PDB file of C-alpha atoms in Angstrom:
ATOM      1  CA  MET A   1       0.000   0.000   0.000  1.00 58.00           C
ATOM      2  CA  TYR A   2       1.107   3.513  -0.781  1.00 53.00           C
ATOM      3  CA  VAL A   3       1.322   5.528   2.449  1.00 56.00           C
ATOM      4  CA  GLU A   4       0.450   9.197   2.147  1.00 48.00           C
ATOM      5  CA  ARG A   5       2.772  11.509   4.071  1.00 49.00           C
ATOM      6  CA  ARG A   6       0.947  14.317   5.820  1.00 48.00           C
ATOM      7  CA  THR A   7       2.184  17.300   7.778  1.00 47.00           C
ATOM      8  CA  ALA A   8       0.853  17.325  11.328  1.00 52.00           C
ATOM      9  CA  CYS A   9      -0.605  20.612  12.474  1.00 56.00           C
ATOM     10  CA  THR A  10      -0.860  21.894  16.032  1.00 51.00           C
ATOM     11  CA  PRO A  11      -2.334  25.056  17.560  1.00 48.00           C
ATOM     12  CA  GLY A  12       0.136  27.893  17.221  1.00 47.00           C
ATOM     13  CA  ARG A  13       0.979  31.068  15.399  1.00 39.00           C
ATOM     14  CA  SER A  14      -1.121  31.911  12.391  1.00 39.00           C
ATOM     15  CA  GLY A  15       0.607  31.661   9.027  1.00 40.00           C
ATOM     16  CA  VAL A  16       3.637  29.631  10.177  1.00 39.00           C
ATOM     17  CA  SER A  17       3.031  27.052   7.447  1.00 42.00           C
ATOM     18  CA  SER A  18       0.937  27.320   4.328  1.00 46.00           C
ATOM     19  CA  MET A  19       0.233  23.575   4.642  1.00 46.00           C
ATOM     20  CA  CYS A  20      -1.728  24.101   7.866  1.00 53.00           C
ATOM     21  CA  PRO A  21      -4.966  25.977   8.582  1.00 49.00           C
ATOM     22  CA  ALA A  22      -4.737  29.518   9.915  1.00 48.00           C
ATOM     23  CA  GLY A  23      -3.849  29.558  13.575  1.00 46.00           C
ATOM     24  CA  GLN A  24      -1.936  26.272  13.424  1.00 46.00           C
ATOM     25  CA  GLN A  25       1.697  25.455  12.857  1.00 48.00           C
ATOM     26  CA  ALA A  26       3.467  22.573  11.186  1.00 51.00           C
ATOM     27  CA  LEU A  27       4.791  19.790  13.396  1.00 56.00           C
ATOM     28  CA  ALA A  28       7.875  18.028  12.053  1.00 61.00           C
ATOM     29  CA  GLU A  29       7.213  14.346  11.406  1.00 65.00           C
ATOM     30  CA  SER A  30      10.297  13.425  13.430  1.00 69.00           C
ATOM     31  CA  SER A  31       8.818  15.117  16.506  1.00 87.00           C
ATOM     32  CA  ILE A  32       5.555  13.134  16.448  1.00 93.00           C
ATOM     33  CA  PRO A  33       5.612  10.290  18.990  1.00 95.00           C
ATOM     34  CA  HIS A  34       5.533   6.780  17.555  1.00 95.00           C
ATOM     35  CA  ALA A  35       2.857   4.328  18.629  1.00 95.00           C
ATOM     36  CA  HIS A  36       3.724   0.695  19.332  1.00 95.00           C
ATOM     37  CA  PRO A  37       5.015  -0.803  16.055  1.00 96.00           C
ATOM     38  CA  GLY A  38       3.328  -4.153  16.582  1.00 96.00           C
ATOM     39  CA  GLY A  39       4.979  -7.431  15.676  1.00 97.00           C
ATOM     40  CA  PHE A  40       4.508 -10.898  14.231  1.00 98.00           C
ATOM     41  CA  HIS A  41       3.406 -14.288  15.466  1.00 97.00           C
ATOM     42  CA  LEU A  42       5.999 -17.021  15.028  1.00 95.00           C
ATOM     43  CA  ASP A  43       4.031 -18.854  12.311  1.00 94.00           C
ATOM     44  CA  THR A  44       5.333 -18.127   8.824  1.00 97.00           C
ATOM     45  CA  LEU A  45       4.290 -19.582   5.476  1.00 98.00           C
ATOM     46  CA  GLU A  46       6.844 -19.710   2.670  1.00 98.00           C
ATOM     47  CA  ARG A  47       5.711 -21.114  -0.647  1.00 98.00           C
ATOM     48  CA  ASP A  48       7.249 -21.554  -4.106  1.00 98.00           C
ATOM     49  CA  PRO A  49       5.451 -21.490  -7.484  1.00 98.00           C
ATOM     50  CA  SER A  50       4.758 -25.233  -7.367  1.00 98.00           C
ATOM     51  CA  THR A  51       1.878 -24.451  -4.982  1.00 98.00           C
ATOM     52  CA  VAL A  52       0.214 -21.958  -7.346  1.00 98.00           C
ATOM     53  CA  ARG A  53      -2.697 -23.274  -9.374  1.00 96.00           C
ATOM     54  CA  PRO A  54      -1.652 -23.479 -13.056  1.00 94.00           C
ATOM     55  CA  ASP A  55      -4.375 -21.100 -14.232  1.00 96.00           C
ATOM     56  CA  ASP A  56      -3.319 -18.534 -11.604  1.00 98.00           C
ATOM     57  CA  LEU A  57       0.451 -18.565 -12.147  1.00 98.00           C
ATOM     58  CA  LYS A  58       0.328 -16.377 -15.261  1.00 98.00           C
ATOM     59  CA  HIS A  59      -0.844 -13.407 -13.176  1.00 98.00           C
ATOM     60  CA  PRO A  60       2.086 -13.125 -10.707  1.00 98.00           C
ATOM     61  CA  ASP A  61       4.437 -14.122 -13.539  1.00 98.00           C
ATOM     62  CA  LYS A  62       3.197 -11.164 -15.582  1.00 98.00           C
ATOM     63  CA  ALA A  63       3.518  -8.807 -12.605  1.00 98.00           C
ATOM     64  CA  ALA A  64       7.083 -10.014 -11.958  1.00 98.00           C
ATOM     65  CA  ALA A  65       8.036  -9.439 -15.595  1.00 98.00           C
ATOM     66  CA  LYS A  66       6.617  -5.894 -15.555  1.00 98.00           C
ATOM     67  CA  ARG A  67       8.475  -5.040 -12.357  1.00 98.00           C
ATOM     68  CA  MET A  68      11.782  -6.344 -13.670  1.00 98.00           C
ATOM     69  CA  ALA A  69      11.353  -4.480 -16.970  1.00 98.00           C
ATOM     70  CA  GLY A  70      10.765  -1.300 -14.974  1.00 98.00           C
ATOM     71  CA  MET A  71      13.831  -1.908 -12.825  1.00 98.00           C
ATOM     72  CA  GLU A  72      15.972  -2.469 -15.920  1.00 98.00           C
ATOM     73  CA  LEU A  73      14.662   0.733 -17.486  1.00 98.00           C
ATOM     74  CA  THR A  74      15.487   2.683 -14.326  1.00 98.00           C
ATOM     75  CA  LYS A  75      18.980   1.180 -14.268  1.00 98.00           C
ATOM     76  CA  TRP A  76      19.727   2.218 -17.847  1.00 98.00           C
ATOM     77  CA  GLU A  77      18.242   5.679 -17.328  1.00 98.00           C
ATOM     78  CA  LYS A  78      20.680   6.241 -14.467  1.00 98.00           C
ATOM     79  CA  LEU A  79      23.608   4.862 -16.474  1.00 98.00           C
ATOM     80  CA  PHE A  80      22.828   7.084 -19.445  1.00 98.00           C
ATOM     81  CA  GLU A  81      22.404  10.144 -17.217  1.00 98.00           C
ATOM     82  CA  LYS A  82      25.830   9.493 -15.707  1.00 98.00           C
ATOM     83  CA  ASP A  83      27.498   8.631 -19.012  1.00 98.00           C
ATOM     84  CA  PRO A  84      25.578   9.442 -22.240  1.00 98.00           C
ATOM     85  CA  SER A  85      27.687   7.090 -24.332  1.00 98.00           C
ATOM     86  CA  PHE A  86      26.535   5.182 -27.397  1.00 98.00           C
ATOM     87  CA  ALA A  87      26.590   1.902 -25.440  1.00 98.00           C
ATOM     88  CA  ASN A  88      24.386   3.327 -22.683  1.00 98.00           C
ATOM     89  CA  ALA A  89      22.075   4.944 -25.230  1.00 98.00           C
ATOM     90  CA  TYR A  90      21.662   1.553 -26.919  1.00 98.00           C
ATOM     91  CA  GLY A  91      21.007  -0.144 -23.572  1.00 98.00           C
ATOM     92  CA  LEU A  92      18.463   2.516 -22.620  1.00 98.00           C
ATOM     93  CA  ALA A  93      16.641   2.237 -25.943  1.00 98.00           C
ATOM     94  CA  HIS A  94      16.446  -1.548 -25.608  1.00 98.00           C
ATOM     95  CA  ALA A  95      15.215  -1.293 -21.994  1.00 98.00           C
ATOM     96  CA  GLN A  96      12.576   1.270 -23.008  1.00 98.00           C
ATOM     97  CA  GLU A  97      11.367  -0.925 -25.846  1.00 98.00           C
ATOM     98  CA  ASN A  98      11.119  -3.926 -23.524  1.00 98.00           C
ATOM     99  CA  PHE A  99       9.221  -1.926 -20.893  1.00 98.00           C
ATOM    100  CA  ASN A 100       6.822  -0.580 -23.519  1.00 97.00           C
ATOM    101  CA  LEU A 101       6.101  -4.164 -24.527  1.00 97.00           C
ATOM    102  CA  LEU A 102       5.707  -5.663 -21.040  1.00 96.00           C
ATOM    103  CA  GLY A 103       4.460  -2.622 -19.173  1.00 93.00           C
ATOM    104  CA  GLU A 104       1.270  -2.328 -21.219  1.00 92.00           C
ATOM    105  CA  GLY A 105       1.019   1.414 -20.633  1.00 93.00           C
ATOM    106  CA  ALA A 106       1.834   1.297 -16.917  1.00 95.00           C
ATOM    107  CA  ALA A 107       3.983   3.995 -15.330  1.00 96.00           C
ATOM    108  CA  ASN A 108       7.425   2.933 -14.196  1.00 97.00           C
ATOM    109  CA  ASN A 109       7.083   3.432 -10.449  1.00 96.00           C
ATOM    110  CA  SER A 110       6.689   1.566  -7.166  1.00 95.00           C
ATOM    111  CA  LYS A 111       3.192   0.431  -8.083  1.00 95.00           C
ATOM    112  CA  LEU A 112       4.741  -2.277 -10.279  1.00 98.00           C
ATOM    113  CA  GLY A 113       6.198  -3.910  -7.181  1.00 98.00           C
ATOM    114  CA  GLU A 114       3.002  -3.389  -5.215  1.00 96.00           C
ATOM    115  CA  ALA A 115       1.059  -5.136  -7.972  1.00 97.00           C
ATOM    116  CA  LEU A 116       3.382  -8.138  -7.676  1.00 98.00           C
ATOM    117  CA  GLY A 117       2.721  -8.315  -3.930  1.00 98.00           C
ATOM    118  CA  GLU A 118      -1.022  -8.123  -4.488  1.00 98.00           C
ATOM    119  CA  GLU A 119      -0.956 -10.897  -7.090  1.00 98.00           C
ATOM    120  CA  ALA A 120       1.157 -13.024  -4.746  1.00 98.00           C
ATOM    121  CA  ALA A 121      -1.568 -12.659  -2.113  1.00 98.00           C
ATOM    122  CA  ARG A 122      -4.577 -12.994  -4.395  1.00 98.00           C
ATOM    123  CA  ARG A 123      -3.386 -15.781  -6.666  1.00 98.00           C
ATOM    124  CA  HIS A 124      -1.113 -17.734  -4.354  1.00 98.00           C
ATOM    125  CA  MET A 125      -0.793 -17.308  -0.590  1.00 98.00           C
ATOM    126  CA  LEU A 126      -4.469 -16.730   0.237  1.00 98.00           C
ATOM    127  CA  ARG A 127      -5.301 -19.827  -1.823  1.00 98.00           C
ATOM    128  CA  GLN A 128      -3.222 -22.145   0.332  1.00 98.00           C
ATOM    129  CA  VAL A 129      -4.901 -24.836   2.449  1.00 97.00           C
ATOM    130  CA  GLU A 130      -4.458 -22.669   5.550  1.00 97.00           C
ATOM    131  CA  PHE A 131      -6.981 -20.222   4.020  1.00 98.00           C
ATOM    132  CA  GLU A 132      -9.253 -22.733   2.317  1.00 97.00           C
ATOM    133  CA  GLY A 133     -12.701 -21.261   1.788  1.00 97.00           C
ATOM    134  CA  ALA A 134     -11.562 -17.636   2.126  1.00 98.00           C
ATOM    135  CA  ARG A 135     -12.752 -15.105  -0.446  1.00 98.00           C
ATOM    136  CA  GLU A 136     -11.653 -11.597  -1.286  1.00 98.00           C
ATOM    137  CA  LEU A 137     -14.100  -8.743  -0.705  1.00 97.00           C
ATOM    138  CA  THR A 138     -13.860  -6.705  -3.880  1.00 92.00           C
ATOM    139  CA  ASP A 139     -16.406  -3.948  -3.242  1.00 90.00           C
ATOM    140  CA  LEU A 140     -14.038  -1.583  -1.420  1.00 87.00           C
ATOM    141  CA  PRO A 141     -13.491   1.674  -3.333  1.00 83.00           C
ATOM    142  CA  GLU A 142     -10.229   2.692  -4.946  1.00 84.00           C
ATOM    143  CA  THR A 143      -8.533   5.733  -3.413  1.00 85.00           C
ATOM    144  CA  ALA A 144      -6.024   8.278  -4.681  1.00 79.00           C
ATOM    145  CA  ASN A 145      -2.593   6.599  -4.979  1.00 78.00           C
ATOM    146  CA  GLY A 146      -4.015   3.578  -3.143  1.00 79.00           C
ATOM    147  CA  SER A 147      -3.586   5.372   0.180  1.00 86.00           C
ATOM    148  CA  LYS A 148      -5.915   5.382   3.212  1.00 92.00           C
ATOM    149  CA  ARG A 149      -7.205   1.882   2.526  1.00 94.00           C
ATOM    150  CA  PHE A 150      -6.255  -1.739   3.084  1.00 96.00           C
ATOM    151  CA  ASP A 151      -4.492  -3.487   0.213  1.00 96.00           C
ATOM    152  CA  GLN A 152      -6.983  -6.351   0.369  1.00 97.00           C
ATOM    153  CA  LEU A 153      -9.815  -7.453   2.665  1.00 98.00           C
ATOM    154  CA  TRP A 154     -10.871 -11.096   2.813  1.00 98.00           C
ATOM    155  CA  ARG A 155     -13.478 -13.146   4.652  1.00 98.00           C
ATOM    156  CA  ASP A 156     -12.421 -16.571   5.897  1.00 98.00           C
ATOM    157  CA  LYS A 157     -14.551 -19.716   5.873  1.00 97.00           C
ATOM    158  CA  ASP A 158     -15.817 -18.921   9.388  1.00 97.00           C
ATOM    159  CA  GLY A 159     -16.990 -15.469   8.324  1.00 97.00           C
ATOM    160  CA  ASN A 160     -14.220 -13.515  10.047  1.00 98.00           C
ATOM    161  CA  LEU A 161     -12.359 -10.651   8.376  1.00 98.00           C
ATOM    162  CA  LEU A 162      -8.755 -10.930   7.250  1.00 98.00           C
ATOM    163  CA  ILE A 163      -6.702  -7.876   6.219  1.00 98.00           C
ATOM    164  CA  VAL A 164      -3.827  -8.298   3.765  1.00 98.00           C
ATOM    165  CA  GLU A 165      -0.774  -6.034   3.583  1.00 98.00           C
ATOM    166  CA  ALA A 166       0.840  -6.813   0.224  1.00 98.00           C
ATOM    167  CA  LYS A 167       4.482  -5.927  -0.422  1.00 98.00           C
ATOM    168  CA  SER A 168       7.000  -6.077  -3.237  1.00 98.00           C
ATOM    169  CA  PRO A 169      10.214  -8.044  -2.652  1.00 98.00           C
ATOM    170  CA  ASN A 170      12.005  -4.929  -1.395  1.00 96.00           C
ATOM    171  CA  GLY A 171       8.971  -3.345   0.251  1.00 97.00           C
ATOM    172  CA  THR A 172       8.999  -2.281   3.891  1.00 97.00           C
ATOM    173  CA  LEU A 173       6.297  -1.561   6.450  1.00 98.00           C
ATOM    174  CA  ASP A 174       5.744   2.182   6.461  1.00 96.00           C
ATOM    175  CA  TRP A 175       4.780   4.667   9.145  1.00 97.00           C
ATOM    176  CA  ARG A 176       2.140   7.353   8.701  1.00 96.00           C
ATOM    177  CA  GLN A 177       0.351   9.937  10.782  1.00 96.00           C
ATOM    178  CA  SER A 178      -2.569   8.588  12.779  1.00 97.00           C
ATOM    179  CA  ASN A 179      -6.185   9.534  12.272  1.00 95.00           C
ATOM    180  CA  GLY A 180      -8.727   9.259  15.074  1.00 87.00           C
ATOM    181  CA  HIS A 181      -6.354   7.723  17.634  1.00 89.00           C
ATOM    182  CA  PRO A 182      -8.313   6.531  20.729  1.00 88.00           C
ATOM    183  CA  SER A 183      -6.196   8.751  22.978  1.00 87.00           C
ATOM    184  CA  GLY A 184      -7.125  11.834  20.993  1.00 88.00           C
ATOM    185  CA  GLY A 185      -3.452  12.531  20.311  1.00 92.00           C
ATOM    186  CA  THR A 186      -1.374  12.448  17.149  1.00 94.00           C
ATOM    187  CA  PHE A 187       1.039   9.575  16.607  1.00 96.00           C
ATOM    188  CA  MET A 188       3.007   7.895  13.861  1.00 97.00           C
ATOM    189  CA  VAL A 189       1.502   4.446  13.317  1.00 97.00           C
ATOM    190  CA  LYS A 190       3.073   1.506  11.493  1.00 98.00           C
ATOM    191  CA  GLN A 191       1.515  -0.764   8.914  1.00 98.00           C
ATOM    192  CA  GLY A 192       0.637  -4.080  10.529  1.00 98.00           C
ATOM    193  CA  SER A 193      -0.232  -2.630  13.924  1.00 98.00           C
ATOM    194  CA  LEU A 194      -3.624  -2.301  15.606  1.00 97.00           C
ATOM    195  CA  ASP A 195      -3.213   1.488  15.684  1.00 97.00           C
ATOM    196  CA  TYR A 196      -2.725   1.431  11.905  1.00 98.00           C
ATOM    197  CA  VAL A 197      -5.945  -0.566  11.470  1.00 98.00           C
ATOM    198  CA  ARG A 198      -7.802   2.000  13.564  1.00 97.00           C
ATOM    199  CA  THR A 199      -6.327   4.795  11.444  1.00 97.00           C
ATOM    200  CA  ILE A 200      -7.545   3.226   8.194  1.00 97.00           C
ATOM    201  CA  VAL A 201     -10.992   2.723   9.743  1.00 97.00           C
ATOM    202  CA  ALA A 202     -11.022   6.438  10.654  1.00 96.00           C
ATOM    203  CA  ASP A 203     -10.086   7.245   7.034  1.00 96.00           C
ATOM    204  CA  MET A 204     -13.003   5.088   5.892  1.00 95.00           C
ATOM    205  CA  LYS A 205     -15.334   7.031   8.171  1.00 95.00           C
ATOM    206  CA  ASP A 206     -14.085  10.314   6.704  1.00 94.00           C
ATOM    207  CA  ARG A 207     -15.196   9.302   3.205  1.00 92.00           C
ATOM    208  CA  VAL A 208     -18.315   7.304   4.105  1.00 89.00           C
ATOM    209  CA  LEU A 209     -20.614   9.817   2.392  1.00 89.00           C
ATOM    210  CA  GLU A 210     -18.650   9.371  -0.829  1.00 88.00           C
ATOM    211  CA  SER A 211     -18.518   5.567  -0.547  1.00 84.00           C
ATOM    212  CA  PRO A 212     -21.413   4.413   1.647  1.00 87.00           C
ATOM    213  CA  GLY A 213     -20.677   0.801   0.749  1.00 83.00           C
ATOM    214  CA  GLU A 214     -17.760   0.917   3.178  1.00 88.00           C
ATOM    215  CA  ALA A 215     -20.027   1.584   6.152  1.00 89.00           C
ATOM    216  CA  LYS A 216     -20.794  -2.095   6.723  1.00 90.00           C
ATOM    217  CA  TYR A 217     -17.095  -2.918   6.918  1.00 96.00           C
ATOM    218  CA  ILE A 218     -16.360  -0.070   9.340  1.00 96.00           C
ATOM    219  CA  ARG A 219     -18.726  -1.509  11.927  1.00 94.00           C
ATOM    220  CA  GLU A 220     -17.623  -5.057  11.256  1.00 97.00           C
ATOM    221  CA  ILE A 221     -13.914  -4.248  11.639  1.00 98.00           C
ATOM    222  CA  GLU A 222     -14.583  -2.373  14.869  1.00 97.00           C
ATOM    223  CA  ASP A 223     -16.586  -5.321  16.202  1.00 97.00           C
ATOM    224  CA  ALA A 224     -13.827  -7.719  15.129  1.00 98.00           C
ATOM    225  CA  ILE A 225     -11.305  -5.646  17.096  1.00 98.00           C
ATOM    226  CA  LYS A 226     -13.510  -5.837  20.191  1.00 97.00           C
ATOM    227  CA  ASP A 227     -14.049  -9.571  19.749  1.00 97.00           C
ATOM    228  CA  LYS A 228     -10.382 -10.113  18.799  1.00 97.00           C
ATOM    229  CA  THR A 229     -11.397 -12.118  15.737  1.00 98.00           C
ATOM    230  CA  LEU A 230      -9.682  -9.808  13.239  1.00 98.00           C
ATOM    231  CA  ARG A 231      -6.609 -11.185  11.484  1.00 98.00           C
ATOM    232  CA  TYR A 232      -3.987  -9.220   9.573  1.00 98.00           C
ATOM    233  CA  VAL A 233      -1.258 -10.765   7.431  1.00 98.00           C
ATOM    234  CA  LEU A 234       1.751  -9.595   5.455  1.00 98.00           C
ATOM    235  CA  VAL A 235       2.300 -11.157   2.035  1.00 98.00           C
ATOM    236  CA  GLN A 236       5.661 -10.337   0.484  1.00 98.00           C
ATOM    237  CA  ALA A 237       6.665 -11.605  -2.938  1.00 98.00           C
ATOM    238  CA  SER A 238      10.148 -13.122  -3.073  1.00 98.00           C
ATOM    239  CA  GLU A 239      12.893 -11.412  -5.057  1.00 98.00           C
ATOM    240  CA  ASN A 240      13.141 -12.662  -8.620  1.00 98.00           C
ATOM    241  CA  THR A 241      14.618 -11.950 -12.036  1.00 98.00           C
ATOM    242  CA  GLY A 242      11.330 -11.449 -13.873  1.00 98.00           C
ATOM    243  CA  THR A 243       9.556 -14.734 -13.198  1.00 98.00           C
ATOM    244  CA  TYR A 244       7.461 -15.355 -10.082  1.00 98.00           C
ATOM    245  CA  VAL A 245       9.328 -17.527  -7.563  1.00 98.00           C
ATOM    246  CA  GLY A 246       6.967 -17.497  -4.591  1.00 98.00           C
ATOM    247  CA  ALA A 247       6.190 -15.473  -1.485  1.00 98.00           C
ATOM    248  CA  VAL A 248       6.241 -15.356   2.286  1.00 98.00           C
ATOM    249  CA  LEU A 249       3.231 -14.813   4.538  1.00 98.00           C
ATOM    250  CA  LYS A 250       3.490 -13.627   8.148  1.00 98.00           C
ATOM    251  CA  TYR A 251       0.766 -13.063  10.721  1.00 98.00           C
ATOM    252  CA  PHE A 252       0.739  -9.683  12.455  1.00 98.00           C
ATOM    253  CA  LYS A 253       0.215  -9.814  16.205  1.00 98.00           C
ATOM    254  CA  LEU A 254      -2.749  -7.517  16.789  1.00 97.00           C
ATOM    255  CA  PHE A 255      -3.833  -8.621  20.245  1.00 96.00           C
TER     256      PHE A 255
END
């Protein structure tokens, strides 16, 4: 998931920062206290492509190829910028041609890696026997840059909700400014933590008039937190050279 960086604002002198409302001043991100980062349970699933259903494998394979084509294009762009030689110009042209072919109009940015993580979750790890009977809930709205929402939301065979944090091979768990923290304060919260879940739920509440379909999930997630039935997992695609080689799944420790 893309994490939107926001400037925290606190009561203060008017006009100190144009990013804050009048009468408030900007608060440096480094000065915001950090909430508990959370952690993982010991159970970890690591799977290779042999456990992907044949009709599903083409999807993470395609995502892996796109990501690698983008990485190669970035590499040659940097080489050419440093040394605009004929050899580097040739390499850049070839990399651009390959990306145009595999990228299918996509922008060359971090979303290529995020897409690989999402396919690893959707087509592979959440289809393992440990999640038999689970189904993805696909009626959540898209948001700008993919921020302020969960990567994926699933319902397991017992009817309980399961949140998925999908990551590229080199992806990391990000911090962002909290929204609606129970204490009433402002904190930096980390992906995978209970405070992060609460922040995304608060974001969902903020846009409920624009996407009323989310309302049912807001209440259900809050109830699942109270009942401690909510699960949250990290799915990270393994590093590869352009062909999908598997992924790792870890369970976040929410309670």
